[in-house]
Structures are given as C-alpha cells and as structure tokens.
XYZ file of N, CA, C and O in Angstrom:
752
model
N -8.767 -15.978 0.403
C -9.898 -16.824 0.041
C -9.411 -18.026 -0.772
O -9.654 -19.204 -0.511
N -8.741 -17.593 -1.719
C -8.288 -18.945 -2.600
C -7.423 -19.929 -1.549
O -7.440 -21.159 -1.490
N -6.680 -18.994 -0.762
C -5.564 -20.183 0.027
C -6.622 -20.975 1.474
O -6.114 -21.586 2.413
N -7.722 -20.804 1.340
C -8.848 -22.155 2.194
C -9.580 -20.965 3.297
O -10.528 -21.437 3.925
N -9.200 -19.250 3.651
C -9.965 -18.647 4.591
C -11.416 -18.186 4.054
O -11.676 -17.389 3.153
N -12.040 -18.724 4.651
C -13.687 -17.937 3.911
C -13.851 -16.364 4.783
O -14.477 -15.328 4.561
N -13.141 -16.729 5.610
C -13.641 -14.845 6.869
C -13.818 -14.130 6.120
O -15.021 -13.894 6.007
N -12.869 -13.291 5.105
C -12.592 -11.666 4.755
C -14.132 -11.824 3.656
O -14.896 -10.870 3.518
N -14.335 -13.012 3.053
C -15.980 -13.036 1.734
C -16.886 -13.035 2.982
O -17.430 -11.941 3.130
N -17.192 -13.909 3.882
C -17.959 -13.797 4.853
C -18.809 -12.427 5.462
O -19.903 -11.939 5.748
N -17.241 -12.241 5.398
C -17.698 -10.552 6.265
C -17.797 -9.645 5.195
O -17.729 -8.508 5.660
N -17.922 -9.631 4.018
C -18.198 -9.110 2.787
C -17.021 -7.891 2.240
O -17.098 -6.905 1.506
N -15.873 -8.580 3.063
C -14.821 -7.613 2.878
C -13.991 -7.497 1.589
O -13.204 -6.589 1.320
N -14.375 -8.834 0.651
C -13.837 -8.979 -1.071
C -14.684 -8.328 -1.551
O -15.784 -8.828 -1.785
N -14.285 -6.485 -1.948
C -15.102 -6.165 -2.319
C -14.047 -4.692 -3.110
O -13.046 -4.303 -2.508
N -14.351 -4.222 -4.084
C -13.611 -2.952 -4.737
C -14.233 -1.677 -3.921
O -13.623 -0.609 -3.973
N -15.316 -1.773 -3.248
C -16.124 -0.768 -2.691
C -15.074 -0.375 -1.621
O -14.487 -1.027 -0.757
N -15.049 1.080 -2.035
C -13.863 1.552 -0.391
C -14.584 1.392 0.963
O -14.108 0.894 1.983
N -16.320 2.114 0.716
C -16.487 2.425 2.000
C -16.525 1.048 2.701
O -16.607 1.094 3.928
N -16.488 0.092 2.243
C -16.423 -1.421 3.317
C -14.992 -1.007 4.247
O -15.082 -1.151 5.466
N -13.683 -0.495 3.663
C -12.836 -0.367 4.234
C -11.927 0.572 5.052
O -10.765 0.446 5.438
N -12.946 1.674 5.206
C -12.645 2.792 5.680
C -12.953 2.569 7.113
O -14.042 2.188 7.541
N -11.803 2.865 7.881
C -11.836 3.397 9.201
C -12.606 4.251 9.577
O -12.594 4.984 8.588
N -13.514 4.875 10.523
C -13.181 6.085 10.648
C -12.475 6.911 10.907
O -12.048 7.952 10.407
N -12.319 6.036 12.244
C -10.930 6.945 13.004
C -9.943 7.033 11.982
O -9.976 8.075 11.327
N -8.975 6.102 11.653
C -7.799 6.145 10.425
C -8.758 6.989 9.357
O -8.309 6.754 8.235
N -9.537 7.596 9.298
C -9.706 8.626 8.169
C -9.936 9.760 9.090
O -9.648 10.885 8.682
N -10.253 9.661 9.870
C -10.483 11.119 10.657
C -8.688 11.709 10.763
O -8.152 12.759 10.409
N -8.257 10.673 11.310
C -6.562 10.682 11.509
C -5.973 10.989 10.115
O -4.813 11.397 10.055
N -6.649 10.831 9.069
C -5.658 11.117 7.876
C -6.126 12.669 7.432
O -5.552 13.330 6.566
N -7.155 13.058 8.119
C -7.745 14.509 7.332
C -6.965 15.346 8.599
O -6.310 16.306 8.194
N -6.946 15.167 9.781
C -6.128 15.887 10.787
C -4.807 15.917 10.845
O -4.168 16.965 10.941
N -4.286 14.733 10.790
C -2.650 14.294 11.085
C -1.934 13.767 9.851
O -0.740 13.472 9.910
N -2.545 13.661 8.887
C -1.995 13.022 7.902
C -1.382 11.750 7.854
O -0.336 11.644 7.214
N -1.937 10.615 8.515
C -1.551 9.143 8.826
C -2.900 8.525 8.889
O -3.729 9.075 9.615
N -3.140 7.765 8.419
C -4.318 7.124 8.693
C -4.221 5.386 8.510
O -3.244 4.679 8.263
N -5.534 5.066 8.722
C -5.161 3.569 8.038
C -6.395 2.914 7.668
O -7.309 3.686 7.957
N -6.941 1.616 7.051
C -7.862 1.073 6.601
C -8.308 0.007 7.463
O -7.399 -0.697 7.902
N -9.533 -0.299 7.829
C -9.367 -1.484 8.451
C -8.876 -2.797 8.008
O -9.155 -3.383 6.962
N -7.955 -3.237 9.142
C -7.981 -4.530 8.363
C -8.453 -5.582 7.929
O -9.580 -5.817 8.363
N -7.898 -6.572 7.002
C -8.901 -7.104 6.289
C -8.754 -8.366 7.299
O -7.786 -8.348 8.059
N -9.844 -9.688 7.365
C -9.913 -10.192 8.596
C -9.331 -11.559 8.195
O -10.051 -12.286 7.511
N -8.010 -12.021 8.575
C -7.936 -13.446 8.457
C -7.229 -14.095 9.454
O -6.306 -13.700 10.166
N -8.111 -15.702 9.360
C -8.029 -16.980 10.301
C -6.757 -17.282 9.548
O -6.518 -16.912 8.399
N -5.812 -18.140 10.481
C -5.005 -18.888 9.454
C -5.268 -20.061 10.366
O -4.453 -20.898 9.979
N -5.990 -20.612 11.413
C -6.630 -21.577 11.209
C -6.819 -22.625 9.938
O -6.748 -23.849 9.833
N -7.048 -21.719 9.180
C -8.331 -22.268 7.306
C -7.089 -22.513 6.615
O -7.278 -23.483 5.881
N -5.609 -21.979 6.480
C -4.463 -22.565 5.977
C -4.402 -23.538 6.115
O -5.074 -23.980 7.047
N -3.398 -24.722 5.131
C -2.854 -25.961 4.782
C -1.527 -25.293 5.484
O -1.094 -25.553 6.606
N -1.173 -24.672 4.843
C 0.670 -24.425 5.312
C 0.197 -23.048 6.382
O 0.233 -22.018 5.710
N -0.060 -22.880 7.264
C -0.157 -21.558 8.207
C 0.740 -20.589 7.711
O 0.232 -19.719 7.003
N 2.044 -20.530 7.930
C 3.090 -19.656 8.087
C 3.154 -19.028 6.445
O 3.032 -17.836 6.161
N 3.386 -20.199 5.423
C 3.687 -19.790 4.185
C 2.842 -18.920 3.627
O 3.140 -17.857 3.083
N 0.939 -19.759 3.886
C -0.348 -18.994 3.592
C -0.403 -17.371 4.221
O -0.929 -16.334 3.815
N 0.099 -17.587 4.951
C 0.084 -16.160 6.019
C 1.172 -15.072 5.281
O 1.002 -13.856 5.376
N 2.111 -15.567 4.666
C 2.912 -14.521 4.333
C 2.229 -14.099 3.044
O 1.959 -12.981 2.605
N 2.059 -15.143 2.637
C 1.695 -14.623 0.854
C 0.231 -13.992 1.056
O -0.298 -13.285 0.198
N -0.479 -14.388 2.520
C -1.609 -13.211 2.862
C -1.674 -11.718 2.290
O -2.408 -11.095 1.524
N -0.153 -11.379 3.305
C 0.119 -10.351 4.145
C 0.955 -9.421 2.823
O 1.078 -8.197 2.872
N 1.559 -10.424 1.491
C 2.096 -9.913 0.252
C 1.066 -9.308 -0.283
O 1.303 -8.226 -0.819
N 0.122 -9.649 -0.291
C -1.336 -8.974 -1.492
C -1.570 -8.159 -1.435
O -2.093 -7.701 -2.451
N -1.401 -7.150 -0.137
C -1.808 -5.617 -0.032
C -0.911 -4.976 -0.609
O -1.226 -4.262 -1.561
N 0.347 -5.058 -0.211
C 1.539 -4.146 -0.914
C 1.505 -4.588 -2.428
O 1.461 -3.726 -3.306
N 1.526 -5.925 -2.730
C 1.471 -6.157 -4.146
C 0.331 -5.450 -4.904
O 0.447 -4.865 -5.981
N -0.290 -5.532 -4.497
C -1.721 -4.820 -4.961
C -1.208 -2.982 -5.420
O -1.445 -2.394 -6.475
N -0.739 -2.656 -4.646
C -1.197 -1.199 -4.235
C 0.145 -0.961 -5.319
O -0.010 0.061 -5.988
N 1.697 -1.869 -5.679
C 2.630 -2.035 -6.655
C 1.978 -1.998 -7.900
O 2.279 -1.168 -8.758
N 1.013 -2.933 -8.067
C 0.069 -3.464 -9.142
C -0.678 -2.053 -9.390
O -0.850 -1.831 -10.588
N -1.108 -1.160 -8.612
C -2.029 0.121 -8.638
C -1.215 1.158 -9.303
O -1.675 1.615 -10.349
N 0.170 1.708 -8.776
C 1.067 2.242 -9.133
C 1.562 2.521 -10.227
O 1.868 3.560 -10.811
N 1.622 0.987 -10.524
C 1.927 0.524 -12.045
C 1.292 0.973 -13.090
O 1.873 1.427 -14.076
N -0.396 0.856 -12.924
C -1.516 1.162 -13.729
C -1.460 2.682 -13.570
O -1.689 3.330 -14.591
N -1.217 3.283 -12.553
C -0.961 4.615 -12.636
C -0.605 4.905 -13.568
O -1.240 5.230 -14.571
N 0.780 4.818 -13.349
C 2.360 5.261 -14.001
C 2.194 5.105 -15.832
O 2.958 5.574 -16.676
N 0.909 4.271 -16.059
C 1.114 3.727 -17.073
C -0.269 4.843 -17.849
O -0.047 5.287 -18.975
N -1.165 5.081 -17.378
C -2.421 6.423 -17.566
C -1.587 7.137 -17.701
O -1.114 7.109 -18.837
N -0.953 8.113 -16.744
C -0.087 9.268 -16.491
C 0.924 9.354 -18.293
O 0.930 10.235 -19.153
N 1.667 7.965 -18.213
C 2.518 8.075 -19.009
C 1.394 8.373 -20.547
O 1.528 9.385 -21.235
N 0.559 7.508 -20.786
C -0.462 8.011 -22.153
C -0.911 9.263 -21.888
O -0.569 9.981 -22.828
N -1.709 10.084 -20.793
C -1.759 11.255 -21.314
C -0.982 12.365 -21.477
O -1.278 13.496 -21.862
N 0.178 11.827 -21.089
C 1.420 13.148 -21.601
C 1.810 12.502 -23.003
O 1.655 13.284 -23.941
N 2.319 11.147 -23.367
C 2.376 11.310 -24.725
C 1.250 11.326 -25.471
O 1.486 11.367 -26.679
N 0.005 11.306 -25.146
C -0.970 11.636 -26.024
C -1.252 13.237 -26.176
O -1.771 13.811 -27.134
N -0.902 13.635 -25.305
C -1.488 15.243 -25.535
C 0.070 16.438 -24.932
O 0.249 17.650 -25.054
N 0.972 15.248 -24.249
C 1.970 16.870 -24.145
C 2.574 17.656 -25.423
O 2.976 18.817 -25.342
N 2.589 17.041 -26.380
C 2.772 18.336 -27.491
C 2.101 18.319 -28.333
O 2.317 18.144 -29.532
N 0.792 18.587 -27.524
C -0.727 19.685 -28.211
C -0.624 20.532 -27.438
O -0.539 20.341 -26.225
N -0.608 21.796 -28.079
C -0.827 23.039 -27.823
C -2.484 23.746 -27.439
O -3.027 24.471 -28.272
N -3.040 23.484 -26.340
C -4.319 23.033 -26.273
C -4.563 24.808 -26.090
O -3.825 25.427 -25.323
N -5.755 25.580 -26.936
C -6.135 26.824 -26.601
C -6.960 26.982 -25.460
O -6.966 28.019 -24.796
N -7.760 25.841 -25.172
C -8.941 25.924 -24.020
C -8.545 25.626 -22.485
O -8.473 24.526 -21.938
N -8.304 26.926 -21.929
C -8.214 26.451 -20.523
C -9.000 25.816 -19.855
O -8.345 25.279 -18.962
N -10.026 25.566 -19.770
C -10.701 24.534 -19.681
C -9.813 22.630 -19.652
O -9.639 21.818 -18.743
N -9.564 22.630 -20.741
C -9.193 21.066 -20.902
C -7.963 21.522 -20.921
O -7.249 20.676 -21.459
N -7.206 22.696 -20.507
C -5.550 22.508 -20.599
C -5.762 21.971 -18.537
O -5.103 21.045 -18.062
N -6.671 22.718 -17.783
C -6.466 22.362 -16.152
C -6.789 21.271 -16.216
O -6.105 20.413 -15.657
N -8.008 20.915 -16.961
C -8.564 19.098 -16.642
C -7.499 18.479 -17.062
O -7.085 17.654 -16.248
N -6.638 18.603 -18.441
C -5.436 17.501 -18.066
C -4.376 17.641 -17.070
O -3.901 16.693 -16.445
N -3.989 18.984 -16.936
C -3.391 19.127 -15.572
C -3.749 18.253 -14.739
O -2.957 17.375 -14.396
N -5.204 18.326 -14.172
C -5.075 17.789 -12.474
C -5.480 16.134 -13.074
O -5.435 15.337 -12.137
N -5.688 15.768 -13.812
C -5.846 14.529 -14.277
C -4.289 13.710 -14.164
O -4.115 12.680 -13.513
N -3.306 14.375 -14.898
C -2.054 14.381 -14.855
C -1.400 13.637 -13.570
O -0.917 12.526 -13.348
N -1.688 15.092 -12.680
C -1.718 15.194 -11.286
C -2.289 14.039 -10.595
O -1.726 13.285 -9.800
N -3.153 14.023 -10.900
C -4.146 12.581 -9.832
C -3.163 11.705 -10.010
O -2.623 11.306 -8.978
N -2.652 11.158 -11.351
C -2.422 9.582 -11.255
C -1.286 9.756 -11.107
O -0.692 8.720 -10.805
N -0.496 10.887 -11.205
C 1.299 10.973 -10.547
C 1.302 10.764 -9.133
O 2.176 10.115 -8.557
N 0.219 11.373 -8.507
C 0.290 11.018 -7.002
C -0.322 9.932 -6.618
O 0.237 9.438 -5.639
N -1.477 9.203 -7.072
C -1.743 8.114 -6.849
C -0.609 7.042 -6.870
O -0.582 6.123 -6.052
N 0.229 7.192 -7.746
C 1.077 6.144 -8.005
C 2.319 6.797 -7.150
O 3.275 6.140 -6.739
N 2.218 7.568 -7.044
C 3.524 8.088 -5.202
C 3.082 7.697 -4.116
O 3.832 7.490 -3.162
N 1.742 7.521 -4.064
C 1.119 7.388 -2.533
C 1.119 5.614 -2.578
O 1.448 5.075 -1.521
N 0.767 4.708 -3.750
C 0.795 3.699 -3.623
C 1.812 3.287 -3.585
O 1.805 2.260 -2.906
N 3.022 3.586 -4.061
C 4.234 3.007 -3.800
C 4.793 3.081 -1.952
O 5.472 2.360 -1.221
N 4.160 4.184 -1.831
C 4.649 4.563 -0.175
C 4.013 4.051 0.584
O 4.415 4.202 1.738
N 2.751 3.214 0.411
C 1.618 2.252 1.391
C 2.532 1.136 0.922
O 2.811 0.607 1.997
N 3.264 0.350 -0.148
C 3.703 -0.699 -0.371
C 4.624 -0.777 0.355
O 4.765 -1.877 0.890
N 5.559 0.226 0.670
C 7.292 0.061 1.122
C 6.649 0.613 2.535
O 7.335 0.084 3.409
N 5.929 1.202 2.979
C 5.450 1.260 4.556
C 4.959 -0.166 5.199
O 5.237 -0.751 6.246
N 4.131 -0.445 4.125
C 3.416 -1.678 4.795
C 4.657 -3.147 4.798
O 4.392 -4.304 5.124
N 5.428 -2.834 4.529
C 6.529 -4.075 4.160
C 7.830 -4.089 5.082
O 8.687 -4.965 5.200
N 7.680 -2.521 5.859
C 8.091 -2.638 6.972
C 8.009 -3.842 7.870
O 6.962 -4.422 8.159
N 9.219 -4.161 8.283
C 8.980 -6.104 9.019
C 8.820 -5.618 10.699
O 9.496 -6.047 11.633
N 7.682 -4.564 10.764
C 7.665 -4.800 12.340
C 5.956 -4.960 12.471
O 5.070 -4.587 11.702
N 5.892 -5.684 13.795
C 4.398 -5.490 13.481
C 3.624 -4.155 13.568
O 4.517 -3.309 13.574
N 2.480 -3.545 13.636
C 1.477 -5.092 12.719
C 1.436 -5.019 11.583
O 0.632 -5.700 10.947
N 2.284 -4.176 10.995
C 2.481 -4.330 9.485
C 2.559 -5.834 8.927
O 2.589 -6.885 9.567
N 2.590 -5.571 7.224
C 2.243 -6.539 6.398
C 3.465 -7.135 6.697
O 3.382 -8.280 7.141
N 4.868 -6.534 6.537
C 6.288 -7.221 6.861
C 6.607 -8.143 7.546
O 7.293 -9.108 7.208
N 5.992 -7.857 8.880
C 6.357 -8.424 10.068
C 5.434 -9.687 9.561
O 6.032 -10.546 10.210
N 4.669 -10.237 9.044
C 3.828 -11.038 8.591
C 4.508 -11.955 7.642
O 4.755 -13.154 7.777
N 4.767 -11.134 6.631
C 6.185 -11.705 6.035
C 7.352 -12.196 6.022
O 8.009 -12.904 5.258
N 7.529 -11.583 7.222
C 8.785 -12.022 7.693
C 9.017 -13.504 8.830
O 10.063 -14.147 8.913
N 7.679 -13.787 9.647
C 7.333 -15.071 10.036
C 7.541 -16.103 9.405
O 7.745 -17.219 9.884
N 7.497 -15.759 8.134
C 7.868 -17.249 7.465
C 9.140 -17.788 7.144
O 9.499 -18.908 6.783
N 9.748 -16.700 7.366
C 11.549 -17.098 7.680
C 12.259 -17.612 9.057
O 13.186 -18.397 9.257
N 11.053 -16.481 10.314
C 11.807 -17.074 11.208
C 11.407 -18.045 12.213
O 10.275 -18.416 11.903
N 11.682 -18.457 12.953
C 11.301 -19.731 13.561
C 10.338 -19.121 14.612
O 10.200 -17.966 15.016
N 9.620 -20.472 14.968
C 8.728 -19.688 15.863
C 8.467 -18.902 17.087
O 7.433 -18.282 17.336
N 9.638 -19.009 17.903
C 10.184 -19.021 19.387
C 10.302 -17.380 18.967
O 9.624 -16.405 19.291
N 11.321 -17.521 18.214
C 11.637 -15.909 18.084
C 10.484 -15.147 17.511
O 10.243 -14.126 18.155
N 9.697 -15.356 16.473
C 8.833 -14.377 16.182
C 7.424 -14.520 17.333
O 6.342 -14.040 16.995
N 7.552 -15.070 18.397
C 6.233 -14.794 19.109
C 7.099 -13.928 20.372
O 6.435 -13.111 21.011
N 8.271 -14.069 20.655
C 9.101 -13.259 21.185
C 8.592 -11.442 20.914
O 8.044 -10.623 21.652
N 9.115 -11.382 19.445
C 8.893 -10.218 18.759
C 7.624 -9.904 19.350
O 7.514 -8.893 20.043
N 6.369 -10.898 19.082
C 4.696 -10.543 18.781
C 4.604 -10.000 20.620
O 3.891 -9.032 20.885
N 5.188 -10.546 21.478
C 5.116 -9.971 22.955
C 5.087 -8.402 23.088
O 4.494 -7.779 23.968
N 5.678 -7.985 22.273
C 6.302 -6.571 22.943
C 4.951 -5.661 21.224
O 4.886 -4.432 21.180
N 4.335 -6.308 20.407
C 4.207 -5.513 19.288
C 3.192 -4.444 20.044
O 2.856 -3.712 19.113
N 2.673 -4.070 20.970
C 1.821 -2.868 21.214
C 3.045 -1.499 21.487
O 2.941 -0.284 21.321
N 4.185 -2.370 21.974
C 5.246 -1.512 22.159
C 5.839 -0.930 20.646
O 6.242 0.172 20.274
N 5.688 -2.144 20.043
C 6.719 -1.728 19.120
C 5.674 -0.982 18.071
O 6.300 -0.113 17.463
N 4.267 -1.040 17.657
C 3.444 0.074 17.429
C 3.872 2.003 17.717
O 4.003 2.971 16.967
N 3.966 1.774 19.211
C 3.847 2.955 19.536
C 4.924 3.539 19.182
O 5.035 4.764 19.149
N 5.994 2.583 18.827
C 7.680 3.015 18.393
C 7.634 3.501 17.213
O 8.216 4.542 16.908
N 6.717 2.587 16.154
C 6.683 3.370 14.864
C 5.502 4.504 14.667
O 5.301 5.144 13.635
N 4.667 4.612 16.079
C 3.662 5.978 15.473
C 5.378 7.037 16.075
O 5.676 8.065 15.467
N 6.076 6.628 17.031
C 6.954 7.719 17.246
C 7.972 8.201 16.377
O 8.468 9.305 16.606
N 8.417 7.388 15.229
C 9.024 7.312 14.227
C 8.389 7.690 13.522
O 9.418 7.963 12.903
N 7.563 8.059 12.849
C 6.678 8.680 11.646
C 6.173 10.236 12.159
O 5.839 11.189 11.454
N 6.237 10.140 13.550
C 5.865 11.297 13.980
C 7.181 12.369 13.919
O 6.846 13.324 13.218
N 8.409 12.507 14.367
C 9.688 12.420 14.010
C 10.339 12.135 12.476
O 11.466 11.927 12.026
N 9.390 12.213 12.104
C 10.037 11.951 10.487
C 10.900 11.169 10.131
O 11.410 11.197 9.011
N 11.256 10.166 11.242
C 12.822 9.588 10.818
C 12.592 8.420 9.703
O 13.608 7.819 9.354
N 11.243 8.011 9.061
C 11.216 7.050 7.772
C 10.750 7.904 6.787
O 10.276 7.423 5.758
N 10.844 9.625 7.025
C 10.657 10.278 5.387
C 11.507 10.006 4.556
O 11.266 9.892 3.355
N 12.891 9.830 5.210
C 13.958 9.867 3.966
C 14.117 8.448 3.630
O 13.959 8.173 2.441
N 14.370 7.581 4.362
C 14.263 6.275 4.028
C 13.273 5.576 2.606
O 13.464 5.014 1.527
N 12.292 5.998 3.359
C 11.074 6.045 2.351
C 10.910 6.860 0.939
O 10.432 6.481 -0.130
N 11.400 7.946 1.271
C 11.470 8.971 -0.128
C 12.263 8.097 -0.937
O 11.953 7.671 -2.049
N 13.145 7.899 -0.397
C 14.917 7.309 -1.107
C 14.036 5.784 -2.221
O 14.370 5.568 -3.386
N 13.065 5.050 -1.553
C 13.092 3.545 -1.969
C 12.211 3.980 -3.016
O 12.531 3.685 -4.167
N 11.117 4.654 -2.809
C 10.180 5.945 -3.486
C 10.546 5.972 -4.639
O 10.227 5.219 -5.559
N 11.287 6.914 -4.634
C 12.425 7.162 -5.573
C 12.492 6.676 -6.848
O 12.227 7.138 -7.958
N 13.185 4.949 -6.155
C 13.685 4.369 -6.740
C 12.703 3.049 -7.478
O 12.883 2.865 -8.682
N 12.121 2.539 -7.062
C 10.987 1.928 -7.361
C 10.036 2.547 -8.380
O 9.589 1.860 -9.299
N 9.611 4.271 -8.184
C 9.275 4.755 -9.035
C 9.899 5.207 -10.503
O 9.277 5.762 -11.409
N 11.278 4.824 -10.492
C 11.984 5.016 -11.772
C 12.155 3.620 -12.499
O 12.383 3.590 -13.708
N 11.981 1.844 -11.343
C 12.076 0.997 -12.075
C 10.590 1.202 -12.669
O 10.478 0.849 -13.843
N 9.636 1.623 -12.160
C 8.379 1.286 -12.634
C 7.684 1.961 -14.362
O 7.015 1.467 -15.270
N 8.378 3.454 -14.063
C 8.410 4.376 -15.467
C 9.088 3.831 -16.213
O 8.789 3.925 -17.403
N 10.134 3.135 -15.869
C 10.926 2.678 -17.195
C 10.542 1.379 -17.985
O 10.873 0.990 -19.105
N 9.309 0.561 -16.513
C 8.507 -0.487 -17.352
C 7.891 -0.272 -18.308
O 7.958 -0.805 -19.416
N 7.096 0.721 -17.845
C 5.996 1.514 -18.417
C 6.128 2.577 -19.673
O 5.180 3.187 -20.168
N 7.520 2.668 -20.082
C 7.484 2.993 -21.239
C 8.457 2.027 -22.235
O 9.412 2.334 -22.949
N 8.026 1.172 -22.062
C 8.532 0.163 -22.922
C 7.208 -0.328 -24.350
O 7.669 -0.573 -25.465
N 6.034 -0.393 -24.181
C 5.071 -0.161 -24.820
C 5.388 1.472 -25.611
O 4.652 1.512 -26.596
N 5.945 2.357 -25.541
C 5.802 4.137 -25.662
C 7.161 3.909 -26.720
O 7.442 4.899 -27.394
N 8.001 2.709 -26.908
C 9.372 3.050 -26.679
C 9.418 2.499 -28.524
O 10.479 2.519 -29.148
C-alpha cells in the first residue's frame, strides 16, 4: 500500500483479522497433512514506480513480519521464565497455565521462523523467487516463471520426502539462537 498498490486495502485484506486470510483448503490441508497455506495477499505491480524493486520489498514483508513475530515471541517466552522460573509455584493450576503459555510462544516463534526461511525459498511462488527477480534480469526470470506450475509440484514433492526438514531445522536452529541472544540483552 505505501509503495502506490491500493488492491490488498481494496479487497480489505490490511487487516490483523486471520479469518480474512485463511484458506480453506490450505487449512483443511494443514489439519490433515500438515502443510497448509494462507491466501495470498493480492498485488498489482502495475501501481509500482520501480516494478521489480517494489515487488521484492513486497514479497520481503511476509517473512519479515513473521521474523518480527518470532522475535516478540522469543522475547514473552524469555520474561516468563525469568519472571517466574525460580518460583516454586504450589498451585497446579498456574504451574500448567505457565507451562503451556511457555509452550505457545516457544512454538510460535519455531513455526514463525520456519514460514520465514520456507517462504524465502527463491523458487516460485514463494516470497524468494519474488525476491530474487530483482537481481535477475528479465529474460531469465520469466524463463524460470514458464515452468513454475512444474516447479510447485517439485517442492510439494520435496516437503513431502522430507528433503527441506534438515535444511530447514539446521537455519531454524540457527536464527533461533541469533534471535534469543537479541532478546536477552534487555535480561542481561
């Protein structure tokens, strides 16, 4: 919106409300198969000044976002363990509620890091491959865009095959230890 597209406000898609962005199918697919996806959000680059540049820094906001989410996680998670891990709490009651409270935002901030480094994948129709247009010239990336229904079905076959668990765990990982160590710099 700021970089000149009105579509995604139009269609009332600037919005914190999930259900605007829920699939069904990609949620039916995530309660069965465990993969799902959101619809996407809708943009012209028509409405760009710079097409290519506007388009990448589009296609940055989701993963940045969901980095940005992680973060805020990592950073809850980290206050209620030093606020309460050495209280000796008698009430099971509020010893499970901080448990799964705990819990929520440790995995929230695992799952958002893994939509960031999935979606940044440079093939289409990921956010990457979006990103990655703005490096390469045009001949070649509409080359690429020819074959992307193919190259879709390559990465549902790759995820299906597990062959980006470890990849992914590995960056996971690692991203999640630069991020804790931001995050306790305020603690420190």
């Amino acid at each position: 919106y700021k970089l000149g597209d009105p579509t995604a406000n139009s269609l009332g898609r600037l919005t914190l409300n999930p259900i605007k962005h829920i699939d069904p199918i990609g949620a039916i697919f995530m309660l069965f198969f465990h993969i799902g996806w959101a619809k996407p959000v809708p943009i012209n680059p028509r409405y760009f000044k710079k097409p290519k540049r506007d388009f990448a820094i589009t296609a940055l906001a989701g993963p940045l976002s969901n980095l940005i989410l992680a973060y805020i996680s990592a950073l809850i998670f980290l206050l209620i363990v030093k606020l309460f891990g050495d209280i000796n709490i008698q009430n099971m009651f509020i010893n499970n509620l901080l448990l799964y409270t705990v819990l929520f935002f440790k995995l929230l901030h695992l799952i958002n890091i893994g939509i960031a480094l999935f979606n940044l994948i440079p093939i289409p129709p990921l956010d990457g491959s979006r990103i990655l247009n703005a490096f390469l010239p045009d001949r070649l990336y509409f080359k690429i865009m020819q074959y992307e229904r193919y190259i879709v079905l390559g990465v549902f076959a790759l995820i299906f095959l597990n062959v980006l668990d470890g990849p992914i765990a590995f960056l996971t990982g690692l991203i999640e230890g630069i991020i804790f160590k931001i995050c306790e710099i305020p603690f420190v």
